[in-house]
PDB file of C-alpha atoms and ligand atoms in Angstrom:
ATOM      1  CA  MET A   1      44.612 -57.144  -2.369  1.00  0.00           C
ATOM      2  CA  GLN A   2      45.335 -57.508  -6.177  1.00  0.00           C
ATOM      3  CA  VAL A   3      45.895 -54.949  -8.584  1.00  0.00           C
ATOM      4  CA  ILE A   4      42.593 -53.363  -9.873  1.00  0.00           C
ATOM      5  CA  GLU A   5      42.355 -51.921 -13.428  1.00  0.00           C
ATOM      6  CA  PHE A   6      40.016 -49.448 -14.920  1.00  0.00           C
ATOM      7  CA  GLN A   7      39.776 -47.450 -18.370  1.00  0.00           C
ATOM      8  CA  ILE A   8      38.921 -43.989 -19.200  1.00  0.00           C
ATOM      9  CA  ARG A   9      38.620 -42.482 -22.851  1.00  0.00           C
ATOM     10  CA  THR A  10      40.125 -39.140 -22.829  1.00  0.00           C
ATOM     11  CA  ARG A  11      38.879 -36.476 -25.487  1.00  0.00           C
ATOM     12  CA  GLN A  12      41.499 -33.571 -26.097  1.00  0.00           C
ATOM     13  CA  HIS A  13      45.175 -33.658 -26.879  1.00  0.00           C
ATOM     14  CA  ASN A  14      45.499 -32.058 -23.151  1.00  0.00           C
ATOM     15  CA  GLU A  15      43.169 -32.652 -20.690  1.00  0.00           C
ATOM     16  CA  MET A  16      42.403 -33.221 -16.935  1.00  0.00           C
ATOM     17  CA  ILE A  17      39.756 -35.526 -15.963  1.00  0.00           C
ATOM     18  CA  ASP A  18      38.425 -35.850 -12.396  1.00  0.00           C
ATOM     19  CA  ILE A  19      38.364 -39.870 -11.418  1.00  0.00           C
ATOM     20  CA  THR A  20      37.950 -39.223  -8.133  1.00  0.00           C
ATOM     21  CA  ALA A  21      34.403 -40.998  -8.226  1.00  0.00           C
ATOM     22  CA  GLU A  22      35.793 -44.141  -9.737  1.00  0.00           C
ATOM     23  CA  VAL A  23      38.423 -44.274  -6.957  1.00  0.00           C
ATOM     24  CA  GLU A  24      36.258 -43.973  -4.432  1.00  0.00           C
ATOM     25  CA  SER A  25      33.851 -46.613  -6.007  1.00  0.00           C
ATOM     26  CA  ILE A  26      36.568 -48.943  -5.976  1.00  0.00           C
ATOM     27  CA  VAL A  27      37.719 -48.410  -2.504  1.00  0.00           C
ATOM     28  CA  GLU A  28      34.292 -48.745  -1.334  1.00  0.00           C
ATOM     29  CA  LYS A  29      33.872 -51.912  -3.333  1.00  0.00           C
ATOM     30  CA  SER A  30      36.876 -53.438  -1.804  1.00  0.00           C
ATOM     31  CA  GLY A  31      35.453 -53.040   2.091  1.00  0.00           C
ATOM     32  CA  THR A  32      38.745 -51.699   3.239  1.00  0.00           C
ATOM     33  CA  ALA A  33      38.207 -49.516   6.212  1.00  0.00           C
ATOM     34  CA  ASN A  34      41.524 -48.395   6.929  1.00  0.00           C
ATOM     35  CA  GLY A  35      44.679 -48.127   4.392  1.00  0.00           C
ATOM     36  CA  ILE A  36      46.459 -46.869   1.589  1.00  0.00           C
ATOM     37  CA  CYS A  37      44.872 -46.518  -1.967  1.00  0.00           C
ATOM     38  CA  LEU A  38      47.610 -46.110  -4.393  1.00  0.00           C
ATOM     39  CA  VAL A  39      46.685 -44.844  -8.123  1.00  0.00           C
ATOM     40  CA  PHE A  40      49.151 -45.538 -10.768  1.00  0.00           C
ATOM     41  CA  CYS A  41      49.164 -44.190 -14.548  1.00  0.00           C
ATOM     42  CA  PRO A  42      51.099 -46.964 -16.586  1.00  0.00           C
ATOM     43  CA  HIS A  43      51.745 -44.459 -19.366  1.00  0.00           C
ATOM     44  CA  THR A  44      54.553 -42.529 -20.558  1.00  0.00           C
ATOM     45  CA  THR A  45      52.310 -39.635 -21.824  1.00  0.00           C
ATOM     46  CA  ALA A  46      49.473 -39.022 -19.294  1.00  0.00           C
ATOM     47  CA  GLY A  47      49.996 -38.602 -15.544  1.00  0.00           C
ATOM     48  CA  LEU A  48      47.912 -38.337 -12.208  1.00  0.00           C
ATOM     49  CA  THR A  49      47.819 -35.292  -9.700  1.00  0.00           C
ATOM     50  CA  ILE A  50      45.748 -34.467  -7.018  1.00  0.00           C
ATOM     51  CA  ASN A  51      44.076 -30.463  -7.243  1.00  0.00           C
ATOM     52  CA  GLU A  52      41.049 -28.497  -6.660  1.00  0.00           C
ATOM     53  CA  ASN A  53      37.702 -29.859  -7.893  1.00  0.00           C
ATOM     54  CA  ALA A  54      35.778 -26.920  -7.267  1.00  0.00           C
ATOM     55  CA  ASP A  55      36.464 -24.311  -9.649  1.00  0.00           C
ATOM     56  CA  PRO A  56      37.468 -25.840 -13.319  1.00  0.00           C
ATOM     57  CA  SER A  57      39.631 -22.824 -14.348  1.00  0.00           C
ATOM     58  CA  VAL A  58      42.095 -24.320 -12.092  1.00  0.00           C
ATOM     59  CA  ARG A  59      42.510 -27.157 -14.278  1.00  0.00           C
ATOM     60  CA  ARG A  60      42.402 -24.690 -16.998  1.00  0.00           C
ATOM     61  CA  ASP A  61      45.463 -22.694 -15.953  1.00  0.00           C
ATOM     62  CA  ILE A  62      47.328 -25.926 -14.884  1.00  0.00           C
ATOM     63  CA  LEU A  63      47.034 -26.840 -18.357  1.00  0.00           C
ATOM     64  CA  THR A  64      47.446 -23.189 -19.931  1.00  0.00           C
ATOM     65  CA  GLU A  65      50.782 -22.964 -17.608  1.00  0.00           C
ATOM     66  CA  LEU A  66      52.294 -26.384 -18.156  1.00  0.00           C
ATOM     67  CA  SER A  67      51.740 -25.624 -21.971  1.00  0.00           C
ATOM     68  CA  LYS A  68      53.999 -22.388 -21.493  1.00  0.00           C
ATOM     69  CA  ILE A  69      56.735 -24.131 -19.589  1.00  0.00           C
ATOM     70  CA  VAL A  70      56.697 -26.975 -22.117  1.00  0.00           C
ATOM     71  CA  PRO A  71      55.831 -26.359 -25.618  1.00  0.00           C
ATOM     72  CA  GLU A  72      54.032 -28.272 -28.005  1.00  0.00           C
ATOM     73  CA  ASN A  73      56.833 -27.831 -30.485  1.00  0.00           C
ATOM     74  CA  ASP A  74      60.313 -27.181 -29.810  1.00  0.00           C
ATOM     75  CA  PRO A  75      63.475 -27.536 -32.441  1.00  0.00           C
ATOM     76  CA  ASP A  76      65.241 -28.895 -29.593  1.00  0.00           C
ATOM     77  CA  TYR A  77      63.051 -31.895 -29.041  1.00  0.00           C
ATOM     78  CA  SER A  78      64.962 -34.817 -30.658  1.00  0.00           C
ATOM     79  CA  HIS A  79      62.451 -37.937 -29.733  1.00  0.00           C
ATOM     80  CA  SER A  80      61.171 -38.940 -33.171  1.00  0.00           C
ATOM     81  CA  GLU A  81      57.666 -39.944 -32.340  1.00  0.00           C
ATOM     82  CA  GLY A  82      56.899 -36.245 -32.130  1.00  0.00           C
ATOM     83  CA  ASN A  83      55.429 -36.207 -28.595  1.00  0.00           C
ATOM     84  CA  SER A  84      58.315 -34.739 -26.365  1.00  0.00           C
ATOM     85  CA  ALA A  85      55.797 -32.300 -24.855  1.00  0.00           C
ATOM     86  CA  ALA A  86      53.915 -34.820 -23.508  1.00  0.00           C
ATOM     87  CA  HIS A  87      56.559 -36.802 -22.324  1.00  0.00           C
ATOM     88  CA  VAL A  88      57.948 -33.856 -20.337  1.00  0.00           C
ATOM     89  CA  LYS A  89      54.472 -33.048 -18.831  1.00  0.00           C
ATOM     90  CA  ALA A  90      53.856 -36.617 -17.742  1.00  0.00           C
ATOM     91  CA  SER A  91      56.997 -36.470 -16.076  1.00  0.00           C
ATOM     92  CA  LEU A  92      56.420 -33.024 -14.319  1.00  0.00           C
ATOM     93  CA  ILE A  93      53.065 -34.055 -13.010  1.00  0.00           C
ATOM     94  CA  SER A  94      54.058 -37.808 -11.761  1.00  0.00           C
ATOM     95  CA  SER A  95      52.656 -41.065 -12.588  1.00  0.00           C
ATOM     96  CA  SER A  96      50.729 -41.859  -9.402  1.00  0.00           C
ATOM     97  CA  VAL A  97      49.019 -40.547  -6.362  1.00  0.00           C
ATOM     98  CA  GLN A  98      48.654 -41.921  -2.836  1.00  0.00           C
ATOM     99  CA  ILE A  99      45.466 -41.428  -0.644  1.00  0.00           C
ATOM    100  CA  ILE A 100      44.754 -42.442   3.161  1.00  0.00           C
ATOM    101  CA  ILE A 101      41.584 -44.485   3.151  1.00  0.00           C
ATOM    102  CA  GLU A 102      40.210 -43.792   7.155  1.00  0.00           C
ATOM    103  CA  ASN A 103      36.965 -45.526   7.701  1.00  0.00           C
ATOM    104  CA  GLY A 104      36.255 -46.648   4.181  1.00  0.00           C
ATOM    105  CA  ARG A 105      36.529 -43.321   2.714  1.00  0.00           C
ATOM    106  CA  LEU A 106      39.255 -41.151   0.908  1.00  0.00           C
ATOM    107  CA  LEU A 107      41.091 -38.727   3.070  1.00  0.00           C
ATOM    108  CA  LEU A 108      41.075 -36.060   0.837  1.00  0.00           C
ATOM    109  CA  GLY A 109      40.807 -32.375   1.590  1.00  0.00           C
ATOM    110  CA  THR A 110      37.510 -30.749   0.803  1.00  0.00           C
ATOM    111  CA  TRP A 111      38.688 -28.970  -2.116  1.00  0.00           C
ATOM    112  CA  GLN A 112      40.588 -31.801  -3.670  1.00  0.00           C
ATOM    113  CA  GLY A 113      40.246 -34.275  -6.429  1.00  0.00           C
ATOM    114  CA  ILE A 114      41.847 -36.672  -8.324  1.00  0.00           C
ATOM    115  CA  TYR A 115      42.676 -36.310 -11.893  1.00  0.00           C
ATOM    116  CA  PHE A 116      44.061 -38.189 -14.789  1.00  0.00           C
ATOM    117  CA  CYS A 117      46.067 -35.731 -17.082  1.00  0.00           C
ATOM    118  CA  GLU A 118      46.173 -36.476 -20.493  1.00  0.00           C
ATOM    119  CA  PHE A 119      48.966 -34.974 -22.462  1.00  0.00           C
ATOM    120  CA  ASP A 120      48.625 -37.033 -25.832  1.00  0.00           C
ATOM    121  CA  GLY A 121      44.901 -37.685 -26.471  1.00  0.00           C
ATOM    122  CA  PRO A 122      42.502 -38.333 -27.367  1.00  0.00           C
ATOM    123  CA  ARG A 123      43.014 -42.159 -26.046  1.00  0.00           C
ATOM    124  CA  GLU A 124      41.936 -45.247 -24.539  1.00  0.00           C
ATOM    125  CA  ARG A 125      43.796 -45.057 -20.902  1.00  0.00           C
ATOM    126  CA  LYS A 126      44.445 -47.450 -18.330  1.00  0.00           C
ATOM    127  CA  ILE A 127      44.431 -46.670 -14.937  1.00  0.00           C
ATOM    128  CA  LEU A 128      45.940 -49.195 -12.145  1.00  0.00           C
ATOM    129  CA  MET A 129      44.977 -49.099  -8.496  1.00  0.00           C
ATOM    130  CA  LYS A 130      46.446 -51.108  -5.489  1.00  0.00           C
ATOM    131  CA  ILE A 131      44.906 -51.194  -1.882  1.00  0.00           C
ATOM    132  CA  ILE A 132      46.952 -51.593   0.951  1.00  0.00           C
ATOM    133  CA  GLU A 133      44.950 -52.171   4.296  1.00  0.00           C
ATOM    134  CA  GLY A 134      46.835 -51.037   7.681  1.00  0.00           C
TER     135      GLY A 134
HETATM  136 ZN1   ZN B 201      56.945 -40.769 -27.505  1.00  0.00          ZN
END
């Protein structure tokens, strides 16, 4: 199956956006009963993660703690574009997630959602997906 691409518009400088519904809908349209769904973020200042989708304070806490570990401004940063914090956070979070597809559905835990993590927004962003049957 070919690479599938979709866009999202982020609204904040740092933000976690639930993309579970979009990913589920693409998997459903593909007609894949069983396999692996790879979701990939082709950006150096954003990433993807899977975490709780019930209590929004979890997302807030993740972003707050990441910003404590990686401050927005640090005199030790040498990257001239001025967005080193976003690059570091993107590497800490990772650029892809993989989810098992079983009987046409994503095998996520009850409280899990797939999040696009913006660290240098707001921007238009692209998300790539590849579904591997098996
Ligand atoms: Zn940069």
